Amino acid sequence: MSEHEKGMIFSVVFALILVVSLAGASYYLLPPEGSPYPSAAPSATPSLIPTSTPISTPMPSSTSTPIPPSPSPTRPTFFPEIEVASLEGFDCTEMEYSVQPQVLVLHQGTSANITLNIYSYFNESLHVSLSLQPVMVSVNCEYPSTLDLPPYGRAISTIVLEAAADAPSNLYNPQLDINVDGYGSMGSGLGIHILVFPSTPSYIFHVFAQMEESPSPSPTLSPTPSPTPLPTPPATPLPTPIPTPPPGATPPPWPWQPELQVERGKGMQILFYIHTEVKNPSLSLNLTYQSGPLPAGINAHVTLNPLPSAAFQHLLLTITVDPETPEGTYEITAKGSVNQITYERVFHLKVTSSE
C-alpha cells in the first residue's frame, strides 16, 4: 500500500471519529423534546392545590349592602329585636322610680293598638312564634301569632287590645315571648306599662315599703375564693332607691317633685303604687300644706286599693278644686304609712283658670 492510500484511510477514520464525538456532545448539550428537566415556561396543566376562595365564587364588591351589626354582644343574633313603632287609642301618664316611666292607660270599654317593628340580625330566614304575656283579665288581645323574618330583614306586627266594660283595673308590664324555630325561646320587654283604669291619673308615685326585719346572728362562713364579701342584711328598713333615668334622659333634681295641673272647678287623681311584703297592711295617707291643713277650696279624698287584681297595695288620691280657689302653685306634702313603715312624697299643685 502506497503512502497516498494510507493517508486517505487515515482521513476517513478521523472523520468518522469526529462525527461520532459531535453527535454524543449534542445529545447532552441539546436535550430532545420530553426532557425530564424543568422548563421556565408555565405549564398548561391546572394545579391541584386547593385555594381559599373558589374560582366560581365572586368576591364581594364595595357597593354591596352592608350587614347590620349585632344588636348586643350578650344576645344571640338569631333572636329578633322588638321596637315599639306607634301607639294609638291610649291615654298616657308617668310613673316615678321606673326604668319604663311611660304608662299607657286603656279605659274599660275601649280599644287601642300597639304597632311593633321586629328586626332580624341573623343570616337566614327565621320562623317566629309570638305570645304576649301576662294575660290581661277581660282584655282581648289580637295579633299575628307567627311570622317569617327574612335574613337581616324586618316584619311589622300590630297588637289590638280591647278592654271589656267590666275589665278589672290593673297595672301590667307586658312582654313578648318569642320562639324561633330550631333555636329556642326568650322574652322581650316592650318598655311600657299598661294601666287598665276608668280614668287617667295625672301621676303615679311608686313606693317601696319594705318590711322591717330583726337582725339575725351571722353564721360562721368558711373562707371563700370570691373577692366580693357577702352583704349583711340591714337591720333598718331599706331606703327608697334613687332610680336610674333612661338613657339620654335628663334626670330631674332629687327628690322628684312633679308639677301637676288642675283647673278651678275640676279635679285630678294621683295613684300610689305600693310594693310591700306586709300582708293585709293598714294603709293611711294625709296631705299637708306648709306643715298645716290644705288651703280652703282644695279637697282630698283617698280610695283604698282601686286595682283589685294587682299583686301590690294601692291608694288613689283624688283632689278637687272649688271654682273660687285662687290660682297659683301649692307645694303639697303627702305622708303615708304601711303599718309602721312611713313614706313621704312632695308634689306641686298648679291651680289654673279655665278661661
CSV table of N, CA and C in Angstrom, one decimal, residues 263-264 266 327 352-355:
chain,number,residue,atom,x,y,z
A,263,GLU,N,-107.6,72.5,86.8
A,263,GLU,CA,-108.4,73.7,86.6
A,263,GLU,C,-109.3,73.9,87.8
A,264,ARG,N,-109.6,75.2,88.1
A,264,ARG,CA,-110.6,75.5,89.1
A,264,ARG,C,-111.9,74.9,88.7
A,266,LYS,N,-112.6,71.7,88.8
A,266,LYS,CA,-112.4,70.4,88.4
A,266,LYS,C,-111.5,69.6,89.4
A,327,GLU,N,-105.8,81.1,91.9
A,327,GLU,CA,-104.8,80.5,91.1
A,327,GLU,C,-103.5,80.5,91.7
A,352,THR,N,-105.1,76.4,87.9
A,352,THR,CA,-105.3,77.4,86.8
A,352,THR,C,-106.7,77.7,86.5
A,353,SER,N,-107.0,78.7,85.7
A,353,SER,CA,-108.3,79.1,85.3
A,353,SER,C,-108.6,78.5,84.0
A,354,SER,N,-109.9,78.2,83.8
A,354,SER,CA,-110.4,77.6,82.5
A,354,SER,C,-110.5,78.6,81.4
A,355,GLU,N,-110.4,79.9,81.8
A,355,GLU,CA,-110.6,81.0,80.8
A,355,GLU,C,-109.3,81.2,80.0
